[in-house]
Every structure is written in structure tokens, then in C-alpha cells.
Amino acid sequence: QVQLQESGPGLVKPSETLSLTCAVSGYSITSDFFWAWIRRPPGKGLEWIATVFHNGSTYYTPSLKSRVTISVDTSKNQFFLKLRFVTAADTALYYCARLTPKDGYNFDYWGQGALVTVSS
Amino acid sequence: DVVMTQPPFSLPVALGQPASISCRSSQSLVHSDGNTYLNWFQQRPGQSPRRLIYKVSNRDSGVPDRFSGSGSGTDFTLKISRVEAEDVGVYYCMQGTHWPPTFGGGTKVEMK
């Protein structure tokens, strides 16, 4: 069974870097599929942030592209999110998810979410 | 990017009554392969999103048949025939036809 679990600091100061880890179990991230970060700010909807493909290619949402990096550690079966120069607007519930090209692009497995608050 | 629009944000519904959630895309979601990759996700309070419907009208395994999806091109609807207490949450449409995948802003179903 595929499982994803986010981890990272719950509180980040403004202008610093938000760093999150997604640990994947039950499936090798090098085998196939794509891996993504999605967030949900308070009172708002879901926002796709970034995706890393099994071949290492990366894609970012344009509004965050200059501040975001997604990467993988295949030896640990984990992938990561770094968001630099955060502000209060980056406060959100951050999810990692598997993105499958089956039935169009689709998010079929999700982590439980990690709440990150940006505050001094 | 394709913009997905879901008015209104809040939808109060009485138990046992029907609910209808609309979604509109800024461009056609018909893929070159002929399929329309429009999905609906449910996010209950405190839970991760869960897909309910894929390719407009196909229910995922375990989804009650009171949920149904319809639509074509740029206009889509999710219907709940008789709302139950466990249906409270936020519903998102999501298009998977064009890269990158994009979500609607969500419609919050709450008890009246």
C-alpha cells in the first residue's frame, strides 16, 4: 500500500526557508509516476506547487517558481520541498502527493498534510 | 494555465436534500485522445483530499452512488442526491487534461 508522510518544522520565520520532507513507503519513487507538493492556505483552495518526475525533471507553478525547489533522495525514497523568503501568505497546510498520468493527470495518493505557519 | 472556477464558495444544505456543485474551466477539457479528464475531490474536515469522480462521471471505488458527475467541454457538475452528515467538507474540481493540473477554488458543503 502506497503511503506518504510529510515532516518538517511547523513554524518558520518570515524571510527564512521552509523545508519539508515527504517519506514514501510501499512504492519506489524511481519506478514511475510523478511526485508533487500541494498546499491549502487557510480559507482558500488547493494550490499545486511543484512536481518532480521519475526521470528527475521538475515543474513549478509560475507564481512560486523563483522561490521553490523540489528534489529527491532515491536512496531514502523521499522527496523534498524548499520554499525561500517566506511570508505570512505562505502559511498553509502542505501536502505531498503522487501524481499519476492514468486517467489524465491525477493525484491518487496523498499524505496527511503538514501545517506550516510563517510568523516571527 | 487552465483556470477552474467554482462558485459559490459555501453551499448550505439540509440533511437528505440534494446538492449541486458547479465547475467551469477556462478552456475545453477534451483531450486529444477524446477523453475529458475532469475529476472531483472531497476533503472532509481534518482529512486529506480524496478523489470521488474521474473522467467527468466515473465514481471511484467505495464512493456512494448518491454522488454523480456530469458535464462536457467547459461546464461540469457534481451532484449529491441526498446529503448525509458525512458529506460535509470542501469539494474541488480538478482538470487533468492540460499541464499543469489545476484545481477549482473549492465549494464548502455545510449543514443548514
PDB file of C-alpha atoms in Angstrom:
ATOM      1  CA  GLN A   1       0.000   0.000   0.000  1.00  0.00           C
ATOM      2  CA  VAL A   2       1.395   3.375  -1.006  1.00  0.00           C
ATOM      3  CA  GLN A   3       1.784   5.811   1.864  1.00  0.00           C
ATOM      4  CA  LEU A   4       3.176   9.328   2.032  1.00  0.00           C
ATOM      5  CA  GLN A   5       4.118  11.218   5.169  1.00  0.00           C
ATOM      6  CA  GLU A   6       5.144  14.861   5.394  1.00  0.00           C
ATOM      7  CA  SER A   7       7.522  16.166   8.051  1.00  0.00           C
ATOM      8  CA  GLY A   8       9.191  19.450   8.854  1.00  0.00           C
ATOM      9  CA  PRO A   9       9.090  22.484  11.137  1.00  0.00           C
ATOM     10  CA  GLY A  10       5.636  23.773  11.912  1.00  0.00           C
ATOM     11  CA  LEU A  11       6.830  27.338  12.411  1.00  0.00           C
ATOM     12  CA  VAL A  12       9.060  29.345  10.091  1.00  0.00           C
ATOM     13  CA  LYS A  13      10.107  32.978  10.470  1.00  0.00           C
ATOM     14  CA  PRO A  14       9.410  35.492   7.708  1.00  0.00           C
ATOM     15  CA  SER A  15      12.159  35.714   5.075  1.00  0.00           C
ATOM     16  CA  GLU A  16      13.539  32.301   6.040  1.00  0.00           C
ATOM     17  CA  THR A  17      13.294  28.991   4.177  1.00  0.00           C
ATOM     18  CA  LEU A  18      10.503  26.467   4.600  1.00  0.00           C
ATOM     19  CA  SER A  19      11.780  22.894   4.267  1.00  0.00           C
ATOM     20  CA  LEU A  20       9.559  19.828   4.101  1.00  0.00           C
ATOM     21  CA  THR A  21      10.230  16.137   3.576  1.00  0.00           C
ATOM     22  CA  CYS A  22       7.866  13.553   2.131  1.00  0.00           C
ATOM     23  CA  ALA A  23       8.683   9.962   3.006  1.00  0.00           C
ATOM     24  CA  VAL A  24       7.185   7.449   0.585  1.00  0.00           C
ATOM     25  CA  SER A  25       6.571   3.834   1.519  1.00  0.00           C
ATOM     26  CA  GLY A  26       5.064   0.971  -0.430  1.00  0.00           C
ATOM     27  CA  TYR A  27       6.382   2.221  -3.772  1.00  0.00           C
ATOM     28  CA  SER A  28       9.737   3.235  -5.200  1.00  0.00           C
ATOM     29  CA  ILE A  29       9.817   6.855  -6.323  1.00  0.00           C
ATOM     30  CA  THR A  30      12.227   5.902  -9.111  1.00  0.00           C
ATOM     31  CA  SER A  31       9.888   3.353 -10.643  1.00  0.00           C
ATOM     32  CA  ASP A  32       7.312   5.526 -12.290  1.00  0.00           C
ATOM     33  CA  PHE A  33       4.753   8.235 -11.655  1.00  0.00           C
ATOM     34  CA  PHE A  34       5.379  11.785 -10.572  1.00  0.00           C
ATOM     35  CA  TRP A  35       5.617  13.326  -7.124  1.00  0.00           C
ATOM     36  CA  ALA A  36       4.101  16.610  -6.087  1.00  0.00           C
ATOM     37  CA  TRP A  37       3.649  19.237  -3.410  1.00  0.00           C
ATOM     38  CA  ILE A  38       0.283  20.926  -2.981  1.00  0.00           C
ATOM     39  CA  ARG A  39      -0.818  23.411  -0.359  1.00  0.00           C
ATOM     40  CA  ARG A  40      -4.034  24.763   1.088  1.00  0.00           C
ATOM     41  CA  PRO A  41      -3.812  28.211   2.714  1.00  0.00           C
ATOM     42  CA  PRO A  42      -6.377  28.954   5.452  1.00  0.00           C
ATOM     43  CA  GLY A  43      -9.769  29.690   3.957  1.00  0.00           C
ATOM     44  CA  LYS A  44      -8.556  29.053   0.425  1.00  0.00           C
ATOM     45  CA  GLY A  45      -8.447  26.218  -2.068  1.00  0.00           C
ATOM     46  CA  LEU A  46      -5.800  23.739  -3.125  1.00  0.00           C
ATOM     47  CA  GLU A  47      -2.759  25.056  -4.966  1.00  0.00           C
ATOM     48  CA  TRP A  48      -0.340  22.815  -6.835  1.00  0.00           C
ATOM     49  CA  ILE A  49       3.228  23.955  -6.079  1.00  0.00           C
ATOM     50  CA  ALA A  50       5.714  21.655  -7.773  1.00  0.00           C
ATOM     51  CA  THR A  51       6.237  18.257  -9.346  1.00  0.00           C
ATOM     52  CA  VAL A  52       9.280  16.067  -9.854  1.00  0.00           C
ATOM     53  CA  PHE A  53       9.172  13.343 -12.467  1.00  0.00           C
ATOM     54  CA  HIS A  54      10.723   9.917 -12.056  1.00  0.00           C
ATOM     55  CA  ASN A  55      13.452  10.980 -14.517  1.00  0.00           C
ATOM     56  CA  GLY A  56      14.351  13.968 -12.328  1.00  0.00           C
ATOM     57  CA  SER A  57      12.622  16.653 -14.387  1.00  0.00           C
ATOM     58  CA  THR A  58      10.920  19.338 -12.345  1.00  0.00           C
ATOM     59  CA  TYR A  59       7.980  21.664 -12.876  1.00  0.00           C
ATOM     60  CA  TYR A  60       6.880  24.597 -10.752  1.00  0.00           C
ATOM     61  CA  THR A  61       3.807  26.753 -10.569  1.00  0.00           C
ATOM     62  CA  PRO A  62       4.768  30.103 -12.164  1.00  0.00           C
ATOM     63  CA  SER A  63       3.816  32.254  -9.186  1.00  0.00           C
ATOM     64  CA  LEU A  64       6.277  30.432  -6.896  1.00  0.00           C
ATOM     65  CA  LYS A  65       8.916  29.306  -9.371  1.00  0.00           C
ATOM     66  CA  SER A  66      11.551  31.837  -8.298  1.00  0.00           C
ATOM     67  CA  ARG A  67      11.387  30.668  -4.648  1.00  0.00           C
ATOM     68  CA  VAL A  68      10.737  26.919  -4.864  1.00  0.00           C
ATOM     69  CA  THR A  69      12.907  23.844  -5.259  1.00  0.00           C
ATOM     70  CA  ILE A  70      11.679  20.250  -5.346  1.00  0.00           C
ATOM     71  CA  SER A  71      14.217  17.449  -5.126  1.00  0.00           C
ATOM     72  CA  VAL A  72      14.508  13.732  -4.425  1.00  0.00           C
ATOM     73  CA  ASP A  73      16.710  11.360  -2.460  1.00  0.00           C
ATOM     74  CA  THR A  74      16.253   7.995  -4.141  1.00  0.00           C
ATOM     75  CA  SER A  75      18.323   6.181  -1.515  1.00  0.00           C
ATOM     76  CA  LYS A  76      15.823   7.184   1.160  1.00  0.00           C
ATOM     77  CA  ASN A  77      12.730   7.095  -1.087  1.00  0.00           C
ATOM     78  CA  GLN A  78      11.969  10.675  -0.124  1.00  0.00           C
ATOM     79  CA  PHE A  79      11.343  13.934  -1.877  1.00  0.00           C
ATOM     80  CA  PHE A  80      11.630  17.464  -0.574  1.00  0.00           C
ATOM     81  CA  LEU A  81      10.274  20.980  -0.821  1.00  0.00           C
ATOM     82  CA  LYS A  82      12.185  24.156  -0.160  1.00  0.00           C
ATOM     83  CA  LEU A  83      10.396  27.497  -0.280  1.00  0.00           C
ATOM     84  CA  ARG A  84      12.642  30.514   0.241  1.00  0.00           C
ATOM     85  CA  PHE A  85      11.880  34.000   1.535  1.00  0.00           C
ATOM     86  CA  VAL A  86       8.575  33.012   3.067  1.00  0.00           C
ATOM     87  CA  THR A  87       5.906  35.469   4.143  1.00  0.00           C
ATOM     88  CA  ALA A  88       2.643  35.109   6.041  1.00  0.00           C
ATOM     89  CA  ALA A  89       0.981  34.312   2.718  1.00  0.00           C
ATOM     90  CA  ASP A  90       2.885  31.010   2.675  1.00  0.00           C
ATOM     91  CA  THR A  91       1.124  29.827   5.823  1.00  0.00           C
ATOM     92  CA  ALA A  92      -0.746  26.716   4.748  1.00  0.00           C
ATOM     93  CA  LEU A  93      -1.358  23.018   5.105  1.00  0.00           C
ATOM     94  CA  TYR A  94       1.230  21.410   2.843  1.00  0.00           C
ATOM     95  CA  TYR A  95       0.527  18.037   1.235  1.00  0.00           C
ATOM     96  CA  CYS A  96       2.755  15.713  -0.695  1.00  0.00           C
ATOM     97  CA  ALA A  97       1.031  13.512  -3.243  1.00  0.00           C
ATOM     98  CA  ARG A  98       1.631  11.042  -6.036  1.00  0.00           C
ATOM     99  CA  LEU A  99       0.683  12.309  -9.462  1.00  0.00           C
ATOM    100  CA  THR A 100      -0.301   9.644 -11.944  1.00  0.00           C
ATOM    101  CA  PRO A 101      -0.837  10.062 -15.694  1.00  0.00           C
ATOM    102  CA  LYS A 102      -3.551   7.393 -15.562  1.00  0.00           C
ATOM    103  CA  ASP A 103      -6.977   8.841 -16.429  1.00  0.00           C
ATOM    104  CA  GLY A 104      -5.302  12.137 -17.265  1.00  0.00           C
ATOM    105  CA  TYR A 105      -3.148  13.777 -14.630  1.00  0.00           C
ATOM    106  CA  ASN A 106      -4.405  12.726 -11.227  1.00  0.00           C
ATOM    107  CA  PHE A 107      -3.362  12.770  -7.613  1.00  0.00           C
ATOM    108  CA  ASP A 108      -4.091   9.284  -6.346  1.00  0.00           C
ATOM    109  CA  TYR A 109      -2.237   9.130  -3.023  1.00  0.00           C
ATOM    110  CA  TRP A 110      -1.859  11.946  -0.515  1.00  0.00           C
ATOM    111  CA  GLY A 111      -0.036  12.491   2.729  1.00  0.00           C
ATOM    112  CA  GLN A 112      -1.901  13.635   5.811  1.00  0.00           C
ATOM    113  CA  GLY A 113      -0.584  17.160   5.487  1.00  0.00           C
ATOM    114  CA  ALA A 114       1.849  19.323   7.437  1.00  0.00           C
ATOM    115  CA  LEU A 115       0.733  22.652   8.849  1.00  0.00           C
ATOM    116  CA  VAL A 116       3.330  25.369   8.383  1.00  0.00           C
ATOM    117  CA  THR A 117       2.860  28.763   9.977  1.00  0.00           C
ATOM    118  CA  VAL A 118       5.002  31.716   8.971  1.00  0.00           C
ATOM    119  CA  SER A 119       5.352  34.059  11.908  1.00  0.00           C
ATOM    120  CA  SER A 120       8.019  35.851  13.877  1.00  0.00           C
TER     121      SER A 120
ATOM    122  CA  ASP B   1      -2.720  27.505 -17.155  1.00  0.00           C
ATOM    123  CA  VAL B   2      -6.333  26.376 -17.205  1.00  0.00           C
ATOM    124  CA  VAL B   3      -8.416  28.283 -14.668  1.00  0.00           C
ATOM    125  CA  MET B   4     -11.084  26.282 -12.867  1.00  0.00           C
ATOM    126  CA  THR B   5     -13.930  28.320 -11.397  1.00  0.00           C
ATOM    127  CA  GLN B   6     -16.299  27.042  -8.723  1.00  0.00           C
ATOM    128  CA  PRO B   7     -18.937  29.441  -7.461  1.00  0.00           C
ATOM    129  CA  PRO B   8     -20.183  29.718  -4.750  1.00  0.00           C
ATOM    130  CA  PHE B   9     -17.672  29.006  -2.029  1.00  0.00           C
ATOM    131  CA  SER B  10     -20.274  27.959   0.550  1.00  0.00           C
ATOM    132  CA  LEU B  11     -23.299  25.725  -0.020  1.00  0.00           C
ATOM    133  CA  PRO B  12     -25.607  25.199   2.983  1.00  0.00           C
ATOM    134  CA  VAL B  13     -27.726  22.080   2.553  1.00  0.00           C
ATOM    135  CA  ALA B  14     -30.303  20.360   4.759  1.00  0.00           C
ATOM    136  CA  LEU B  15     -29.841  16.683   5.552  1.00  0.00           C
ATOM    137  CA  GLY B  16     -31.498  14.479   2.986  1.00  0.00           C
ATOM    138  CA  GLN B  17     -31.736  17.254   0.433  1.00  0.00           C
ATOM    139  CA  PRO B  18     -29.909  17.322  -2.913  1.00  0.00           C
ATOM    140  CA  ALA B  19     -26.840  19.442  -3.588  1.00  0.00           C
ATOM    141  CA  SER B  20     -25.328  20.563  -6.852  1.00  0.00           C
ATOM    142  CA  ILE B  21     -21.807  21.942  -7.275  1.00  0.00           C
ATOM    143  CA  SER B  22     -20.728  23.579 -10.485  1.00  0.00           C
ATOM    144  CA  CYS B  23     -17.324  23.952 -12.078  1.00  0.00           C
ATOM    145  CA  ARG B  24     -16.251  25.791 -15.202  1.00  0.00           C
ATOM    146  CA  SER B  25     -12.919  25.648 -16.999  1.00  0.00           C
ATOM    147  CA  SER B  26     -11.298  28.452 -18.979  1.00  0.00           C
ATOM    148  CA  GLN B  27     -10.773  26.136 -21.927  1.00  0.00           C
ATOM    149  CA  SER B  28     -12.149  22.857 -23.163  1.00  0.00           C
ATOM    150  CA  LEU B  29     -11.060  19.824 -21.180  1.00  0.00           C
ATOM    151  CA  VAL B  30     -11.450  17.433 -24.101  1.00  0.00           C
ATOM    152  CA  HIS B  31      -8.090  15.745 -24.575  1.00  0.00           C
ATOM    153  CA  SER B  32      -6.663  14.900 -27.973  1.00  0.00           C
ATOM    154  CA  ASP B  33      -7.374  11.250 -27.126  1.00  0.00           C
ATOM    155  CA  GLY B  34     -11.078  12.053 -26.922  1.00  0.00           C
ATOM    156  CA  ASN B  35     -11.376  11.762 -23.145  1.00  0.00           C
ATOM    157  CA  THR B  36     -12.307  14.560 -20.758  1.00  0.00           C
ATOM    158  CA  TYR B  37     -10.166  14.446 -17.655  1.00  0.00           C
ATOM    159  CA  LEU B  38     -12.267  16.268 -15.107  1.00  0.00           C
ATOM    160  CA  ASN B  39     -12.102  14.996 -11.541  1.00  0.00           C
ATOM    161  CA  TRP B  40     -13.877  15.772  -8.302  1.00  0.00           C
ATOM    162  CA  PHE B  41     -12.175  15.573  -4.930  1.00  0.00           C
ATOM    163  CA  GLN B  42     -13.745  15.611  -1.480  1.00  0.00           C
ATOM    164  CA  GLN B  43     -11.883  16.966   1.526  1.00  0.00           C
ATOM    165  CA  ARG B  44     -13.585  16.257   4.820  1.00  0.00           C
ATOM    166  CA  PRO B  45     -12.546  18.320   7.867  1.00  0.00           C
ATOM    167  CA  GLY B  46      -9.143  17.185   9.120  1.00  0.00           C
ATOM    168  CA  GLN B  47      -8.608  14.768   6.237  1.00  0.00           C
ATOM    169  CA  SER B  48      -6.608  14.725   3.043  1.00  0.00           C
ATOM    170  CA  PRO B  49      -8.389  15.160  -0.272  1.00  0.00           C
ATOM    171  CA  ARG B  50      -9.917  12.012  -1.734  1.00  0.00           C
ATOM    172  CA  ARG B  51     -10.938  11.561  -5.353  1.00  0.00           C
ATOM    173  CA  LEU B  52     -14.628  10.799  -5.841  1.00  0.00           C
ATOM    174  CA  ILE B  53     -15.108  11.091  -9.589  1.00  0.00           C
ATOM    175  CA  TYR B  54     -12.776  10.804 -12.562  1.00  0.00           C
ATOM    176  CA  LYS B  55     -13.322  11.426 -16.277  1.00  0.00           C
ATOM    177  CA  VAL B  56     -16.418  13.521 -15.541  1.00  0.00           C
ATOM    178  CA  SER B  57     -18.755  10.788 -14.369  1.00  0.00           C
ATOM    179  CA  ASN B  58     -16.885   7.696 -13.177  1.00  0.00           C
ATOM    180  CA  ARG B  59     -17.134   7.003  -9.453  1.00  0.00           C
ATOM    181  CA  ASP B  60     -14.070   5.760  -7.634  1.00  0.00           C
ATOM    182  CA  SER B  61     -14.245   2.508  -5.711  1.00  0.00           C
ATOM    183  CA  GLY B  62     -16.177   2.869  -2.463  1.00  0.00           C
ATOM    184  CA  VAL B  63     -17.874   6.140  -3.413  1.00  0.00           C
ATOM    185  CA  PRO B  64     -21.618   6.025  -2.646  1.00  0.00           C
ATOM    186  CA  ASP B  65     -23.929   6.149  -5.639  1.00  0.00           C
ATOM    187  CA  ARG B  66     -25.581   9.302  -4.294  1.00  0.00           C
ATOM    188  CA  PHE B  67     -22.596  11.094  -5.865  1.00  0.00           C
ATOM    189  CA  SER B  68     -22.748  11.662  -9.610  1.00  0.00           C
ATOM    190  CA  GLY B  69     -20.814  13.765 -12.071  1.00  0.00           C
ATOM    191  CA  SER B  70     -21.857  15.196 -15.405  1.00  0.00           C
ATOM    192  CA  GLY B  71     -20.911  17.785 -17.964  1.00  0.00           C
ATOM    193  CA  SER B  72     -18.819  18.313 -21.048  1.00  0.00           C
ATOM    194  CA  GLY B  73     -16.381  20.728 -22.649  1.00  0.00           C
ATOM    195  CA  THR B  74     -16.039  23.507 -20.092  1.00  0.00           C
ATOM    196  CA  ASP B  75     -19.037  23.059 -17.781  1.00  0.00           C
ATOM    197  CA  PHE B  76     -19.323  20.351 -15.166  1.00  0.00           C
ATOM    198  CA  THR B  77     -21.486  19.458 -12.191  1.00  0.00           C
ATOM    199  CA  LEU B  78     -21.182  17.255  -9.137  1.00  0.00           C
ATOM    200  CA  LYS B  79     -24.491  16.218  -7.612  1.00  0.00           C
ATOM    201  CA  ILE B  80     -25.272  14.660  -4.275  1.00  0.00           C
ATOM    202  CA  SER B  81     -28.756  13.180  -4.450  1.00  0.00           C
ATOM    203  CA  ARG B  82     -29.391  13.181  -0.683  1.00  0.00           C
ATOM    204  CA  VAL B  83     -26.817  14.871   1.522  1.00  0.00           C
ATOM    205  CA  GLU B  84     -25.695  12.943   4.596  1.00  0.00           C
ATOM    206  CA  ALA B  85     -23.786  14.283   7.588  1.00  0.00           C
ATOM    207  CA  GLU B  86     -20.554  12.625   6.405  1.00  0.00           C
ATOM    208  CA  ASP B  87     -20.696  14.656   3.183  1.00  0.00           C
ATOM    209  CA  VAL B  88     -19.747  17.881   4.974  1.00  0.00           C
ATOM    210  CA  GLY B  89     -16.499  19.220   3.614  1.00  0.00           C
ATOM    211  CA  VAL B  90     -14.946  21.021   0.675  1.00  0.00           C
ATOM    212  CA  TYR B  91     -15.337  19.753  -2.876  1.00  0.00           C
ATOM    213  CA  TYR B  92     -12.815  20.563  -5.573  1.00  0.00           C
ATOM    214  CA  CYS B  93     -12.935  20.054  -9.280  1.00  0.00           C
ATOM    215  CA  MET B  94      -9.575  19.396 -10.893  1.00  0.00           C
ATOM    216  CA  GLN B  95      -8.628  19.180 -14.534  1.00  0.00           C
ATOM    217  CA  GLY B  96      -6.075  16.626 -15.657  1.00  0.00           C
ATOM    218  CA  THR B  97      -6.250  17.248 -19.384  1.00  0.00           C
ATOM    219  CA  HIS B  98      -3.731  20.066 -19.686  1.00  0.00           C
ATOM    220  CA  TRP B  99      -0.368  20.519 -17.966  1.00  0.00           C
ATOM    221  CA  PRO B 100      -0.168  21.617 -15.224  1.00  0.00           C
ATOM    222  CA  PRO B 101      -3.156  20.093 -13.426  1.00  0.00           C
ATOM    223  CA  THR B 102      -5.262  22.801 -11.779  1.00  0.00           C
ATOM    224  CA  PHE B 103      -7.908  22.884  -9.076  1.00  0.00           C
ATOM    225  CA  GLY B 104     -11.029  24.916  -8.622  1.00  0.00           C
ATOM    226  CA  GLY B 105     -11.251  27.116  -5.562  1.00  0.00           C
ATOM    227  CA  GLY B 106     -13.491  24.651  -3.755  1.00  0.00           C
ATOM    228  CA  THR B 107     -17.116  24.609  -2.638  1.00  0.00           C
ATOM    229  CA  LYS B 108     -17.792  24.088   1.055  1.00  0.00           C
ATOM    230  CA  VAL B 109     -20.828  21.920   1.740  1.00  0.00           C
ATOM    231  CA  GLU B 110     -22.196  22.542   5.214  1.00  0.00           C
ATOM    232  CA  MET B 111     -25.347  21.655   7.093  1.00  0.00           C
ATOM    233  CA  LYS B 112     -28.131  24.171   7.047  1.00  0.00           C
TER     234      LYS B 112
END
